[in-house]
Structures are given as C-alpha cells and as structure tokens.
Amino acid sequence: MKNSKTARLVTASLLTAACFVATTFISFRSPVQGNINAGDAIVLLSAFLLGPYYGAAAAGIGSALSDLLAGYTVYAPATLVIKALMAVVAALVFRALGKKHLLAGAIVGALAAEAIMIGGYFLFDTAVFGIAVALPNVLTNGIQAAFAIAVGVPLFLAVRRFVKV
C-alpha cells in the first residue's frame, strides 16, 4: 500500500488529529503572554512526511480546529492559513535539500516554517489587536518555534523509516 492515495489520506487524517491533540493538550501558558504548545512539531512532521499538499491540509485543519474548540475563534482563520503555509514551505525546502542532506534539509525547512509562523502571527496580531499585543507574542512564538524544531526534526528522523506514504 506504499504511496497509495488511501495510505496518504489515512496518514494525513492521523496527523490532523495528532496536530489537534498536540496543540490543545500539550500546551502551557507563556510567562509573557499567550500559550506555547507542541502543535508545531506535528506541523513540521506532517510537512516532512506528507509533502506540501497533504501536509498543509493536516497542519492547517488540525491547528485551526484546536483554536475553534479552545475558544480562540478569532485566530482560527489565521491559524489555518499560517500553519498550512508553514507546511508548504517546510515541505518544499525539505524536498529541495533533503535528498542529499536529510538533516540539513529538515532543519532549514523547519527554520523557514517557524519564521513564517512568527511573522504571520505578528502581522495578524498587529492588524487585529495592535502592536502592544503583537510584540510580546513574538517572544512566545519564538519559544514555541524553538521547541517545535527541537522536537519535530528528531521526531521526523525517528519515524520516517516506518511511515511510507
């Protein structure tokens, strides 16, 4: 069943659920402002395992569902777009670099994706809530980005041999 559409769809569904769970339940309040969660580690995993299309769907939908069900409905549309874009960029960078340099491709893809997350939420927070809310969230999102890279890249390297889609 390797490379079948069914396997890819099932894996995407599982990663959508994992993204939702990691975002919703592996979360803690930032000492500055906002929340830090483990969802971005699964966003990265989705991108690296599934590629830009299915990875974007899993990342965006799982993360946006978390916002909707946790009461952060104002963030849900932005989260859908930001997390999907993160997955697209991470997957494309990984595809470009990862064939010859697996670890470097994953790290550079993760860095690019997390830069999109930080910048995307900064722009959204500035537009909706103002700069006073947006600036402290840069630090919180930076901490979340560092955690995601530290967990997501090794997680991918650990499971990549077992998940063939």
Short mmCIF file of C-alpha atoms in Angstrom, two decimals:
data_model
loop_
_atom_site.label_atom_id
_atom_site.label_comp_id
_atom_site.label_asym_id
_atom_site.label_seq_id
_atom_site.Cartn_x
_atom_site.Cartn_y
_atom_site.Cartn_z
CA MET A 1 0.00 0.00 0.00
CA LYS A 2 3.05 2.24 -0.16
CA ASN A 3 2.40 5.53 -1.97
CA SER A 4 -1.31 4.82 -2.37
CA LYS A 5 -3.81 7.62 -2.02
CA THR A 6 -5.53 5.70 0.75
CA ALA A 7 -2.34 5.44 2.80
CA ARG A 8 -1.63 9.12 2.29
CA LEU A 9 -5.18 10.10 3.27
CA VAL A 10 -5.13 7.88 6.38
CA THR A 11 -1.74 9.27 7.43
CA ALA A 12 -2.95 12.82 6.84
CA SER A 13 -6.02 12.14 8.96
CA LEU A 14 -3.91 10.73 11.79
CA LEU A 15 -1.55 13.70 11.64
CA THR A 16 -4.52 16.12 11.61
CA ALA A 17 -5.72 14.51 14.83
CA ALA A 18 -2.20 14.50 16.29
CA CYS A 19 -1.81 18.17 15.44
CA PHE A 20 -5.11 18.95 17.17
CA VAL A 21 -4.14 16.95 20.27
CA ALA A 22 -0.62 18.39 20.48
CA THR A 23 -1.92 21.93 20.06
CA THR A 24 -4.80 21.55 22.51
CA PHE A 25 -3.42 19.35 25.25
CA ILE A 26 0.37 19.77 25.20
CA SER A 27 0.19 23.44 25.98
CA PHE A 28 1.19 25.81 28.74
CA ARG A 29 0.76 29.48 29.47
CA SER A 30 3.67 31.69 28.46
CA PRO A 31 5.23 33.80 31.21
CA VAL A 32 4.99 36.75 28.82
CA GLN A 33 1.65 36.40 27.03
CA GLY A 34 -0.27 33.71 25.16
CA ASN A 35 0.24 29.96 25.04
CA ILE A 36 3.09 27.72 23.95
CA ASN A 37 2.07 24.35 22.51
CA ALA A 38 3.60 21.32 20.82
CA GLY A 39 1.43 21.57 17.72
CA ASP A 40 4.17 23.00 15.52
CA ALA A 41 6.25 19.86 16.00
CA ILE A 42 3.42 17.93 14.35
CA VAL A 43 3.06 20.64 11.69
CA LEU A 44 6.69 20.01 10.76
CA LEU A 45 6.26 16.24 10.91
CA SER A 46 3.23 16.50 8.62
CA ALA A 47 5.16 18.58 6.11
CA PHE A 48 8.17 16.26 6.02
CA LEU A 49 6.16 13.03 5.82
CA LEU A 50 3.30 14.10 3.57
CA GLY A 51 4.68 16.87 1.40
CA PRO A 52 3.19 20.27 0.67
CA TYR A 53 -0.42 19.39 -0.13
CA TYR A 54 -1.48 16.74 2.36
CA GLY A 55 0.92 18.19 4.92
CA ALA A 56 -0.67 21.62 4.59
CA ALA A 57 -4.14 20.16 5.00
CA ALA A 58 -3.20 18.18 8.12
CA ALA A 59 -1.32 21.10 9.69
CA GLY A 60 -3.88 23.78 8.91
CA ILE A 61 -7.01 21.84 9.76
CA GLY A 62 -5.68 20.25 12.95
CA SER A 63 -4.37 23.54 14.29
CA ALA A 64 -7.44 25.58 13.31
CA LEU A 65 -9.77 23.01 14.91
CA SER A 66 -7.84 23.45 18.13
CA ASP A 67 -8.40 27.20 18.03
CA LEU A 68 -12.10 26.74 17.32
CA LEU A 69 -12.71 24.26 20.10
CA ALA A 70 -10.50 26.04 22.65
CA GLY A 71 -12.38 29.32 22.25
CA TYR A 72 -9.78 31.19 20.19
CA THR A 73 -12.15 31.51 17.24
CA VAL A 74 -10.71 34.85 16.15
CA TYR A 75 -7.40 33.07 15.48
CA ALA A 76 -8.85 30.07 13.59
CA PRO A 77 -8.79 31.53 10.04
CA ALA A 78 -5.28 32.95 10.52
CA THR A 79 -4.10 29.68 12.03
CA LEU A 80 -5.49 27.69 9.12
CA VAL A 81 -3.55 29.83 6.64
CA ILE A 82 -0.35 30.22 8.69
CA LYS A 83 0.01 26.53 9.60
CA ALA A 84 -0.81 25.39 6.07
CA LEU A 85 1.74 27.83 4.65
CA MET A 86 4.30 26.62 7.19
CA ALA A 87 3.82 23.05 6.00
CA VAL A 88 4.05 24.00 2.33
CA VAL A 89 7.31 25.90 2.82
CA ALA A 90 8.84 23.27 5.13
CA ALA A 91 7.97 20.51 2.67
CA LEU A 92 9.32 22.36 -0.37
CA VAL A 93 12.57 23.32 1.34
CA PHE A 94 12.95 19.77 2.62
CA ARG A 95 12.35 18.33 -0.85
CA ALA A 96 14.93 20.68 -2.34
CA LEU A 97 17.65 19.96 0.23
CA GLY A 98 16.70 16.70 1.92
CA LYS A 99 17.56 14.23 -0.80
CA LYS A 100 21.28 14.82 -0.38
CA HIS A 101 21.32 16.30 3.11
CA LEU A 102 18.42 14.88 5.13
CA LEU A 103 19.16 16.57 8.46
CA ALA A 104 20.12 19.91 6.93
CA GLY A 105 17.00 19.87 4.76
CA ALA A 106 14.78 19.20 7.74
CA ILE A 107 16.42 21.89 9.88
CA VAL A 108 16.37 24.56 7.17
CA GLY A 109 12.77 23.66 6.28
CA ALA A 110 11.79 23.87 9.94
CA LEU A 111 13.53 27.23 10.38
CA ALA A 112 11.75 28.64 7.32
CA ALA A 113 8.39 27.35 8.52
CA GLU A 114 8.81 28.73 12.02
CA ALA A 115 9.84 32.12 10.63
CA ILE A 116 6.52 32.12 8.76
CA MET A 117 4.69 31.29 11.99
CA ILE A 118 6.34 34.11 13.93
CA GLY A 119 5.86 36.64 11.14
CA GLY A 120 2.33 35.51 10.31
CA TYR A 121 1.05 35.81 13.86
CA PHE A 122 2.89 39.11 14.31
CA LEU A 123 1.08 40.54 11.29
CA PHE A 124 -2.26 39.11 12.38
CA ASP A 125 -1.91 40.30 15.99
CA THR A 126 -0.82 43.76 14.85
CA ALA A 127 -3.77 44.08 12.47
CA VAL A 128 -6.39 42.77 14.90
CA PHE A 129 -5.13 43.70 18.38
CA GLY A 130 -2.36 46.26 17.85
CA ILE A 131 1.37 46.33 18.35
CA ALA A 132 1.13 46.14 22.17
CA VAL A 133 -0.25 42.61 21.86
CA ALA A 134 1.85 41.61 18.86
CA LEU A 135 5.30 42.37 20.28
CA PRO A 136 5.15 40.15 23.40
CA ASN A 137 3.72 37.35 21.27
CA VAL A 138 6.90 37.37 19.15
CA LEU A 139 8.83 36.09 22.17
CA THR A 140 6.19 33.48 22.98
CA ASN A 141 6.07 32.31 19.37
CA GLY A 142 9.85 32.23 19.24
CA ILE A 143 9.93 29.89 22.23
CA GLN A 144 7.29 27.71 20.58
CA ALA A 145 9.32 27.70 17.34
CA ALA A 146 12.50 26.60 19.11
CA PHE A 147 10.60 23.82 20.88
CA ALA A 148 9.00 22.71 17.60
CA ILE A 149 12.33 22.46 15.82
CA ALA A 150 13.97 20.68 18.77
CA VAL A 151 11.15 18.10 18.86
CA GLY A 152 9.80 17.98 15.30
CA VAL A 153 13.05 17.33 13.44
CA PRO A 154 14.20 14.43 15.68
CA LEU A 155 10.66 13.04 15.67
CA PHE A 156 10.68 13.00 11.87
CA LEU A 157 14.09 11.34 11.78
CA ALA A 158 12.82 8.70 14.21
CA VAL A 159 9.59 7.82 12.36
CA ARG A 160 10.49 8.40 8.71
CA ARG A 161 11.53 4.76 8.17
CA PHE A 162 8.21 3.47 9.49
CA VAL A 163 5.85 5.81 7.67
CA LYS A 164 5.93 5.35 3.92
CA VAL A 165 3.29 7.37 2.12
#
